Coordinates of C-alpha atoms in Angstrom, one line a residue:
Chain A
X1 CA 0.0 0.0 0.0
X2 CA 1.5 3.3 -0.9
X3 CA 1.9 6.1 1.6
X4 CA -0.6 8.5 0.0
X5 CA -3.3 5.9 -0.2
X6 CA -2.7 5.2 3.6
X7 CA -2.9 9.0 4.4
X8 CA -6.1 9.2 2.5
X9 CA -7.4 6.2 4.3
X10 CA -6.5 7.5 7.8
X11 CA -8.0 10.9 7.0
X12 CA -11.3 9.2 5.7
X13 CA -11.5 7.1 8.8
X14 CA -10.9 10.1 11.0
X15 CA -13.6 12.4 9.4
X16 CA -16.2 10.0 8.4
X17 CA -15.8 6.5 9.9
X18 CA -15.0 7.4 13.5
X19 CA -17.5 10.0 14.4
X20 CA -19.3 10.9 11.3
X21 CA -18.5 14.5 11.7
X22 CA -15.3 16.7 11.2
X23 CA -15.7 18.4 14.6
X24 CA -12.4 19.0 16.4
X25 CA -11.5 17.3 19.6
X26 CA -11.0 18.9 23.0
X27 CA -7.4 19.4 24.2
X28 CA -5.6 19.1 27.4
X29 CA -5.7 22.9 27.5
X30 CA -9.5 22.8 27.5
X31 CA -9.5 20.5 30.4
X32 CA -6.9 22.7 32.3
X33 CA -9.2 25.7 31.7
X34 CA -12.2 23.8 33.0
X35 CA -10.2 22.7 36.1
X36 CA -9.1 26.4 36.7
X37 CA -12.8 27.5 36.5
X38 CA -13.6 25.1 39.3
X39 CA -10.5 25.7 41.4
X40 CA -10.2 29.4 41.1
X41 CA -7.1 30.4 43.2
X42 CA -7.2 27.2 45.4
X43 CA -4.2 25.0 45.4
X44 CA -4.8 21.7 43.6
X45 CA -3.6 18.6 45.4
X46 CA -3.6 14.9 44.8
X47 CA -3.9 11.8 46.9
X48 CA -7.3 11.7 48.6
X49 CA -9.2 11.4 45.3
X50 CA -9.0 8.2 43.3
X51 CA -10.3 7.9 39.7
X52 CA -10.6 4.2 38.6
X53 CA -10.6 3.5 34.8
X54 CA -9.4 0.7 32.7
X55 CA -6.1 0.8 31.2
X56 CA -7.5 -0.6 27.9
X57 CA -11.1 -0.2 26.9
X58 CA -12.2 -2.7 24.2
X59 CA -15.0 -0.3 23.1
X60 CA -14.9 3.4 23.6
X61 CA -18.7 3.5 23.7
X62 CA -19.0 2.3 27.3
X63 CA -16.0 2.7 29.5
X64 CA -16.6 2.2 33.3
X65 CA -15.2 4.7 35.6
X66 CA -15.5 5.4 39.4
X67 CA -14.4 8.2 41.7
X68 CA -13.8 8.0 45.3
X69 CA -12.7 10.6 47.9
X70 CA -11.4 9.2 51.1
X71 CA -13.1 10.0 54.4
X72 CA -16.6 10.2 55.8
X73 CA -18.9 13.0 54.8
X74 CA -20.2 15.3 57.7
X75 CA -22.1 18.5 57.6
X76 CA -18.8 20.2 58.7
X77 CA -16.6 18.5 56.1
X78 CA -17.8 17.1 52.8
X79 CA -17.2 16.8 49.2
X80 CA -19.3 19.2 47.1
X81 CA -18.6 17.8 43.7
X82 CA -16.5 15.7 41.5
X83 CA -16.3 16.6 37.8
X84 CA -15.1 14.4 35.3
X85 CA -13.3 15.6 32.0
X86 CA -11.9 13.8 29.0
X87 CA -9.3 15.7 26.9
X88 CA -9.8 13.8 23.7
X89 CA -13.5 14.0 23.2
X90 CA -15.4 16.5 21.1
X91 CA -16.2 18.2 24.3
X92 CA -14.3 18.0 27.5
X93 CA -17.1 17.7 29.9
X94 CA -18.4 14.3 30.9
X95 CA -20.3 14.4 34.2
X96 CA -20.4 16.2 37.5
X97 CA -21.3 14.3 40.6
X98 CA -22.8 16.4 43.3
X99 CA -22.6 15.1 46.8
X100 CA -24.2 16.1 50.1
X101 CA -23.5 15.2 53.8
X102 CA -26.1 12.5 53.4
X103 CA -24.3 10.8 50.6
X104 CA -22.3 9.2 53.3
X105 CA -19.3 8.5 51.0
X106 CA -18.1 10.4 48.0
X107 CA -18.2 7.6 45.7
X108 CA -19.8 7.4 42.2
X109 CA -19.5 5.3 39.1
X110 CA -20.9 5.5 35.6
X111 CA -19.9 4.5 32.1
X112 CA -18.7 7.1 29.5
X113 CA -17.8 7.4 25.9
X114 CA -14.3 8.0 24.8
X115 CA -13.8 8.9 21.2
X116 CA -10.1 7.7 21.2
X117 CA -7.1 7.0 23.5
X118 CA -7.0 9.9 26.0
X119 CA -6.8 11.2 29.6
X120 CA -9.7 11.1 31.9
X121 CA -9.5 13.8 34.7
X122 CA -11.5 13.8 37.8
X123 CA -11.7 17.1 39.9
X124 CA -13.0 17.1 43.4
X125 CA -14.1 20.3 45.2
X126 CA -14.4 20.1 49.1
X127 CA -16.8 22.3 51.0
X128 CA -13.8 24.3 52.3
X129 CA -12.7 25.2 48.8
X130 CA -9.9 22.5 48.6
X131 CA -9.5 21.0 45.2
X132 CA -8.2 17.4 44.4
X133 CA -7.4 15.8 41.0
X134 CA -6.6 12.4 39.6
X135 CA -5.9 11.4 36.1
X136 CA -6.0 8.1 34.3
X137 CA -5.0 7.4 30.7
X138 CA -7.3 5.0 28.9
X139 CA -6.3 3.3 25.6
X140 CA -9.3 2.8 23.3
X141 CA -8.8 0.0 20.7
X142 CA -10.4 0.3 17.4
X143 CA -11.0 -3.3 16.4
X144 CA -11.1 -5.1 13.0
X145 CA -14.6 -6.1 13.4
X146 CA -15.7 -5.1 16.9
X147 CA -14.5 -1.4 16.6
Chain B
X1 CA -39.7 2.2 27.0
X2 CA -38.4 -0.1 29.7
X3 CA -38.9 1.0 33.3
X4 CA -35.8 2.3 35.2
X5 CA -33.9 -0.3 37.0
X6 CA -33.0 0.6 40.5
X7 CA -31.4 -1.4 43.3
X8 CA -31.7 -0.3 46.9
X9 CA -31.4 -2.6 49.8
X10 CA -34.8 -3.4 51.5
X11 CA -33.3 -3.0 55.0
X12 CA -30.5 -1.3 56.7
X13 CA -29.3 -0.2 60.2
X14 CA -29.5 3.5 61.2
X15 CA -26.3 5.1 60.2
X16 CA -25.4 2.6 57.4
X17 CA -24.0 3.8 54.1
X18 CA -25.8 1.9 51.5
X19 CA -25.1 1.1 47.8
X20 CA -27.5 2.5 45.2
X21 CA -27.5 1.5 41.5
X22 CA -29.7 3.0 38.8
X23 CA -30.0 2.2 35.2
X24 CA -32.4 3.9 32.7
X25 CA -33.0 3.1 29.0
X26 CA -32.1 6.0 26.9
X27 CA -30.2 6.4 23.6
X28 CA -28.2 9.5 24.8
X29 CA -28.0 10.9 21.4
X30 CA -24.8 13.0 21.5
X31 CA -25.5 15.6 18.9
X32 CA -22.1 14.5 17.3
X33 CA -23.6 11.8 14.8
X34 CA -24.9 12.3 11.4
X35 CA -27.7 10.5 9.6
X36 CA -27.5 8.6 6.3
X37 CA -28.2 12.0 4.5
X38 CA -25.4 13.7 6.4
X39 CA -27.6 15.9 8.5
X40 CA -26.5 16.2 12.3
X41 CA -28.8 14.1 14.5
X42 CA -29.9 16.5 17.2
X43 CA -28.7 16.1 20.7
X44 CA -31.2 14.4 23.0
X45 CA -29.8 13.2 26.3
X46 CA -30.6 12.8 30.0
X47 CA -28.9 16.0 31.4
X48 CA -29.7 15.7 35.1
X49 CA -30.2 13.0 37.6
X50 CA -31.4 13.6 41.2
X51 CA -31.8 11.2 44.0
X52 CA -33.7 12.4 47.2
X53 CA -34.5 10.7 50.5
X54 CA -37.7 11.9 52.3
X55 CA -37.6 15.0 50.3
X56 CA -34.1 16.2 50.7
X57 CA -31.4 15.7 48.0
X58 CA -28.8 13.0 48.8
X59 CA -26.9 12.9 45.3
X60 CA -27.3 14.4 42.0
X61 CA -25.3 14.8 38.8
X62 CA -25.1 17.0 35.7
X63 CA -24.7 14.9 32.6
X64 CA -23.0 15.6 29.4
X65 CA -23.3 13.7 26.1
X66 CA -20.1 11.8 26.9
X67 CA -22.1 9.5 29.2
X68 CA -22.9 6.2 27.5
X69 CA -26.3 5.2 26.2
X70 CA -28.6 3.5 28.9
X71 CA -26.9 5.7 31.6
X72 CA -25.7 3.8 34.6
X73 CA -25.0 5.3 38.0
X74 CA -23.9 3.9 41.2
X75 CA -23.5 5.9 44.4
X76 CA -24.0 5.8 48.2
X77 CA -26.3 7.1 50.7
X78 CA -26.3 7.4 54.5
X79 CA -29.6 6.4 56.0
X80 CA -30.8 7.2 59.6
X81 CA -34.5 6.5 59.3
X82 CA -37.1 4.5 57.2
X83 CA -38.3 6.3 54.2
X84 CA -38.5 6.6 50.4
X85 CA -35.9 7.3 47.9
X86 CA -37.1 9.2 44.7
X87 CA -35.2 9.2 41.6
X88 CA -35.6 11.7 38.7
X89 CA -33.9 11.7 35.2
X90 CA -34.5 14.9 33.3
X91 CA -34.3 14.7 29.4
X92 CA -33.1 17.6 27.1
X93 CA -36.9 17.8 26.0
X94 CA -37.8 18.6 29.8
X95 CA -39.7 15.3 30.3
X96 CA -38.8 13.5 33.5
X97 CA -38.6 9.8 34.3
X98 CA -39.4 9.2 37.9
X99 CA -39.1 6.2 40.2
X100 CA -39.3 5.4 43.9
X101 CA -37.9 2.8 46.4
X102 CA -38.6 2.4 50.1
X103 CA -36.1 1.2 52.7
X104 CA -36.7 0.0 56.2
X105 CA -34.3 1.2 58.6
X106 CA -34.0 -0.3 62.1
Chain C
X1 CA -2.1 -5.4 -4.9
X2 CA -0.1 -8.7 -5.7
X3 CA -1.4 -12.0 -4.5
X4 CA 1.7 -12.6 -2.4
X5 CA 1.3 -9.2 -0.6
X6 CA -2.2 -10.0 0.3
X7 CA -1.2 -13.4 1.8
X8 CA 1.5 -11.7 3.8
X9 CA -0.8 -9.0 4.9
X10 CA -3.5 -11.4 6.0
X11 CA -0.9 -13.5 8.1
X12 CA 0.3 -10.3 9.7
X13 CA -3.4 -9.3 10.4
X14 CA -3.9 -12.4 12.5
X15 CA -0.8 -11.7 14.6
X16 CA -0.8 -12.7 18.2
X17 CA -0.2 -9.4 19.8
X18 CA 2.4 -10.5 22.3
X19 CA 3.0 -6.9 23.4
X20 CA -0.5 -7.0 24.9
X21 CA -0.3 -8.8 28.2
X22 CA -3.4 -10.6 27.9
X23 CA -3.8 -14.4 28.5
X24 CA -5.9 -15.8 25.7
X25 CA -8.6 -17.0 26.3
X26 CA -8.7 -15.6 29.9
X27 CA -8.9 -18.2 32.7
X28 CA -11.8 -17.0 34.7
X29 CA -15.2 -18.3 35.9
X30 CA -18.5 -16.6 35.0
X31 CA -20.9 -16.6 37.9
X32 CA -24.0 -14.4 37.4
X33 CA -25.0 -12.5 40.5
X34 CA -22.7 -14.6 42.6
X35 CA -25.4 -17.3 42.1
X36 CA -25.5 -19.0 38.7
X37 CA -22.3 -20.7 37.7
X38 CA -22.2 -20.8 34.0
X39 CA -20.5 -23.4 31.8
X40 CA -18.3 -21.4 29.6
X41 CA -15.7 -24.1 28.8
X42 CA -16.6 -27.6 27.8
X43 CA -15.3 -30.6 25.9
X44 CA -16.7 -30.4 22.5
X45 CA -19.1 -32.9 20.9
X46 CA -17.9 -35.8 18.7
X47 CA -17.0 -34.6 15.2
X48 CA -16.1 -31.1 16.3
X49 CA -12.7 -29.8 15.0
X50 CA -11.8 -27.9 18.3
X51 CA -11.3 -30.1 21.5
X52 CA -12.5 -27.5 23.9
X53 CA -15.5 -25.2 23.2
X54 CA -15.0 -21.8 24.8
X55 CA -17.5 -19.0 25.3
X56 CA -16.7 -15.6 23.8
X57 CA -16.9 -14.2 27.3
X58 CA -13.4 -15.6 28.0
X59 CA -12.0 -13.3 25.2
X60 CA -13.2 -10.1 26.6
X61 CA -11.6 -7.5 28.9
X62 CA -12.3 -7.5 32.7
X63 CA -14.7 -4.7 32.6
X64 CA -16.8 -6.4 29.7
X65 CA -16.8 -9.7 31.6
X66 CA -17.9 -8.0 34.8
X67 CA -20.9 -6.4 33.1
X68 CA -22.2 -9.8 32.0
X69 CA -21.6 -11.2 35.6
X70 CA -23.9 -8.6 37.1
X71 CA -27.5 -8.9 35.8
X72 CA -28.2 -5.5 37.2
X73 CA -25.4 -3.8 35.4
X74 CA -25.9 -5.7 32.1
X75 CA -27.7 -3.2 29.8
X76 CA -29.0 -6.3 27.7
X77 CA -31.4 -6.8 30.6
X78 CA -33.3 -3.7 29.7
X79 CA -34.2 -5.5 26.4
X80 CA -35.2 -8.7 28.4
X81 CA -37.4 -6.6 30.5
X82 CA -39.0 -5.0 27.4
X83 CA -39.6 -8.5 26.2
X84 CA -41.3 -9.4 29.4
X85 CA -43.8 -6.6 29.0
X86 CA -44.4 -7.7 25.3
X87 CA -45.0 -11.4 26.5
X88 CA -48.0 -10.0 28.4
X89 CA -49.3 -7.6 25.8
X90 CA -52.4 -8.6 23.8
X91 CA -52.1 -8.0 20.1
X92 CA -54.0 -9.3 17.1
X93 CA -57.5 -10.3 16.2
X94 CA -57.6 -13.1 18.5
X95 CA -57.1 -10.8 21.5
X96 CA -54.3 -12.8 22.8
X97 CA -50.9 -12.2 24.2
X98 CA -48.0 -14.8 24.5
X99 CA -49.1 -15.4 28.1
X100 CA -52.7 -16.2 27.1
X101 CA -51.4 -19.6 25.9
X102 CA -48.0 -20.0 27.6
X103 CA -48.8 -18.5 31.0
X104 CA -45.7 -17.8 33.1
X105 CA -42.6 -17.8 30.7
X106 CA -40.3 -18.5 33.6
X107 CA -41.8 -21.9 33.7
X108 CA -43.2 -22.6 30.1
X109 CA -40.1 -21.3 28.4
X110 CA -37.4 -22.7 30.7
X111 CA -35.1 -24.7 28.5
X112 CA -36.8 -23.8 25.2
X113 CA -34.0 -21.5 24.1
X114 CA -31.3 -24.0 24.8
X115 CA -32.9 -26.5 22.3
X116 CA -33.5 -24.3 19.4
X117 CA -33.4 -24.3 16.3
X118 CA -35.9 -27.2 15.9
X119 CA -37.4 -28.9 12.7
X120 CA -40.5 -27.2 11.3
X121 CA -42.4 -30.0 9.8
X122 CA -44.9 -27.7 8.1
X123 CA -42.3 -25.6 6.3
X124 CA -39.8 -28.3 5.9
X125 CA -36.9 -26.2 7.3
X126 CA -35.4 -25.4 10.6
X127 CA -37.1 -22.8 12.8
X128 CA -35.4 -20.5 15.3
X129 CA -37.1 -18.7 18.2
X130 CA -37.8 -15.7 15.9
X131 CA -39.6 -17.9 13.4
X132 CA -41.5 -19.6 16.2
X133 CA -42.7 -16.3 17.5
X134 CA -43.9 -15.3 14.1
X135 CA -45.7 -18.5 13.7
X136 CA -47.6 -17.9 16.9
X137 CA -48.3 -14.3 16.0
X138 CA -49.8 -15.2 12.7
X139 CA -51.5 -18.5 13.4
X140 CA -52.7 -18.0 17.0
X141 CA -52.8 -14.3 17.7
X142 CA -54.0 -13.0 14.3
X143 CA -51.1 -10.4 14.4
X144 CA -48.6 -9.3 11.9
X145 CA -45.3 -11.2 11.9
X146 CA -42.3 -9.2 13.0
X147 CA -40.0 -8.1 10.2
X148 CA -36.3 -8.9 10.9
X149 CA -35.0 -7.0 13.9
X150 CA -38.2 -5.0 14.0
X151 CA -41.0 -4.5 16.5
X152 CA -40.7 -6.8 19.5
X153 CA -38.5 -9.4 17.8
X154 CA -35.2 -8.9 19.5
X155 CA -36.5 -8.2 23.0
X156 CA -39.0 -11.0 23.0
X157 CA -36.4 -13.5 21.6
X158 CA -34.0 -12.4 24.4
X159 CA -36.7 -12.7 27.0
X160 CA -37.5 -16.3 25.9
X161 CA -33.9 -17.4 25.6
X162 CA -33.0 -15.8 28.9
X163 CA -35.4 -18.2 30.5
X164 CA -32.7 -20.8 29.7
X165 CA -29.9 -18.8 31.4
X166 CA -27.2 -21.4 32.5
X167 CA -28.8 -24.3 30.8
X168 CA -26.6 -26.2 28.3
X169 CA -27.1 -25.7 24.5
X170 CA -28.2 -28.9 22.9
X171 CA -30.1 -29.3 19.5
X172 CA -31.6 -32.4 18.1
X173 CA -30.1 -33.2 14.7
X174 CA -32.3 -36.4 14.4
X175 CA -35.5 -34.3 13.8
X176 CA -36.6 -34.1 10.2
X177 CA -33.9 -33.0 7.9
X178 CA -31.9 -31.2 10.5
X179 CA -28.8 -33.2 9.5
X180 CA -29.0 -31.9 5.9
X181 CA -29.3 -28.4 7.1
X182 CA -26.3 -29.0 9.4
X183 CA -24.3 -30.1 6.4
X184 CA -25.3 -27.0 4.6
X185 CA -24.4 -24.9 7.4
X186 CA -21.0 -26.6 7.6
X187 CA -20.3 -25.9 4.0
X188 CA -21.1 -22.1 4.6
X189 CA -18.8 -22.2 7.6
X190 CA -15.8 -23.2 5.6
X191 CA -16.6 -21.4 2.4
X192 CA -14.2 -18.5 1.8
X193 CA -15.9 -15.5 0.6
X194 CA -15.6 -11.8 -0.1
X195 CA -12.7 -9.7 -1.3
X196 CA -10.7 -10.7 1.8
X197 CA -11.4 -14.4 0.9
X198 CA -12.2 -15.4 4.6
X199 CA -14.5 -18.2 5.8
X200 CA -16.0 -18.3 9.3
X201 CA -13.3 -20.8 10.1
X202 CA -10.5 -18.5 9.1
X203 CA -11.2 -16.3 12.1
X204 CA -13.1 -18.4 14.5
X205 CA -11.6 -21.8 14.2
X206 CA -8.0 -21.2 13.0
X207 CA -7.4 -17.9 14.8
X208 CA -9.5 -17.7 17.9
X209 CA -7.3 -16.3 20.7
X210 CA -5.4 -14.2 18.1
X211 CA -6.0 -10.6 17.2
X212 CA -7.3 -9.3 13.9
X213 CA -6.1 -5.7 14.2
X214 CA -7.1 -4.8 17.8
X215 CA -10.1 -7.3 17.9
X216 CA -9.5 -10.3 20.0
X217 CA -11.0 -13.2 18.0
X218 CA -13.3 -15.8 19.8
X219 CA -14.5 -19.0 18.7
X220 CA -17.7 -17.3 17.5
X221 CA -20.1 -19.3 19.6
X222 CA -23.7 -18.2 19.4
X223 CA -24.9 -19.1 22.9
X224 CA -25.3 -15.5 24.2
X225 CA -27.6 -14.1 21.4
X226 CA -29.3 -11.8 21.3
X227 CA -26.1 -10.2 22.7
X228 CA -25.6 -6.7 24.1
X229 CA -22.9 -5.2 21.9
X230 CA -21.0 -2.2 23.3
X231 CA -20.3 -1.0 20.0
X232 CA -24.0 -0.5 19.0
X233 CA -25.1 -0.1 22.6
X234 CA -28.0 -2.3 22.1
X235 CA -29.1 -5.9 21.7
X236 CA -27.8 -7.5 18.4
X237 CA -29.5 -10.5 16.9
X238 CA -27.6 -13.5 15.7
X239 CA -28.5 -13.0 12.0
X240 CA -27.5 -9.3 12.3
X241 CA -24.2 -10.6 13.5
X242 CA -23.9 -13.2 10.8
X243 CA -24.5 -10.5 8.2
X244 CA -22.0 -8.1 9.9
X245 CA -19.3 -10.8 9.9
X246 CA -19.9 -11.7 6.2
X247 CA -20.0 -7.9 5.3
X248 CA -16.6 -7.5 7.0
X249 CA -15.2 -10.0 4.6
X250 CA -16.3 -7.6 1.9
X251 CA -18.8 -10.1 0.5
X252 CA -22.5 -9.6 -0.4
X253 CA -24.3 -11.0 2.6
X254 CA -27.5 -13.1 2.6
X255 CA -30.9 -12.2 3.9
X256 CA -31.7 -12.7 7.5
X257 CA -33.4 -16.2 7.9
X258 CA -32.5 -17.2 4.4
X259 CA -31.6 -20.9 3.9
X260 CA -28.0 -20.1 4.0
X261 CA -28.2 -18.3 7.4
X262 CA -30.6 -20.8 8.8
X263 CA -28.1 -23.6 8.0
X264 CA -25.4 -21.6 9.6
X265 CA -27.5 -21.0 12.7
X266 CA -28.1 -24.8 13.0
X267 CA -24.3 -25.5 12.5
X268 CA -23.0 -22.8 14.8
X269 CA -25.4 -23.6 17.5
X270 CA -24.2 -27.3 17.4
X271 CA -20.6 -26.1 17.7
X272 CA -21.5 -24.5 21.0
X273 CA -23.1 -27.7 22.3
X274 CA -22.7 -27.9 26.1
X275 CA -22.1 -24.1 26.7
X276 CA -24.5 -22.5 28.9
X277 CA -27.1 -20.2 27.4
X278 CA -25.8 -16.6 28.2
X279 CA -28.5 -14.5 26.7
X280 CA -28.2 -11.5 27.0
X281 CA -24.4 -11.9 26.9
X282 CA -22.3 -8.7 26.8
X283 CA -19.6 -8.3 24.1
X284 CA -17.5 -5.5 22.7

């Protein structure tokens, strides 16, 4: 197969086959801007927030993820929200989980769509303004028949 | 349309943090796809989910088109007394799917 | 493209991706809801070319396998529940639902899905669940038959097959001319077709466990259909999958329920003899 033909093929797959649209993807900068909007001037730390996601997803249409912030939730100290972003999707926003002290535990799980291999980023905001993040890279396979 | 599927324990002890799972049938049309004629298929998703217990919100989420079809959610709730959980899924067209589950707390 | 190149390309396409640290097929046990232990590996029946028959479940990632093991999380169960409501819905001029004659499906349909296709004496061909549903609709309910994959066909088929969850697949080739249709199906299975010149056996017999591009090839057993496919995010019927597979060889594909595909259903079902019915299975 000559190189030009391969290039054409790749371009065709990219614009028509994969998404059926030529819309551009989000970037890591878009996600950074979204995090900044949540965090404001607060310092962003890691550790207490864990984002679980598969290393390899055999279909990007349904990728299971879970978020968990350590510790019990009380009216005095609780997680307000955990927002999830994807830096390679048409739009970076995925979902925002909103917790209350009655949630008991800041855990939530769902399934999401990933257009290609990319980073999934979770951002937790505590009621005292503290902001936590965690990132996982998910490889999305495009199969011969299954993809 | 299939009824929403919800899993809540029937019984718990006061102060328990219980597991809740919810699954609803919905295509979650992302607004990114085109039909055979090349026209963009308009976005139509569940954009909001709220779970309340005895009238006050326990957990909610704001949902974007990147959530998979037939959206699945799992979360926790701390229960202190017997009562009823209500679940609401809000569609882009403003329609709301509602469901309820009771729990006995000893 | 030269013939030699094409051959080399195909060989390369079936490469075992040693860089991916995946045991193939995965050594794991499928227990649905921590309750129903499923037979996903079994010694094959006499005359089968592969010594051990393995469910497609073993070829999937941990996340996909987990979805099938939890009947709540399995989105295919939404279709099964839709099928349950159709079972109880009156349709047609006779004013009947499925339940009017067959009562409680959890009793009357138990084991049925594990033993289909069966011989249809009247039409002198094998019938699958879809054909039996249409027979009931036309003859007993006075309702329109379902067109392929339309109306309640997929959910109702899934609901009926789900009543045999965990039961071993076994079809009776002694009935009528089933054996002749098995032969026809076998011919189709080994017939190379399409621009890629592939038969069912090229992938699912000779290369199960290997990768075709990023796709981990299974033995192509049919014990989980209708199957929830993550690619389409919905239940996919067996004949839809047959057609998709054949299309992927870049061949013209036969009509659903045509003689060619009915033969193939008989033959591929037989190949999975002894595997537990998994409907609705979850696949990529």
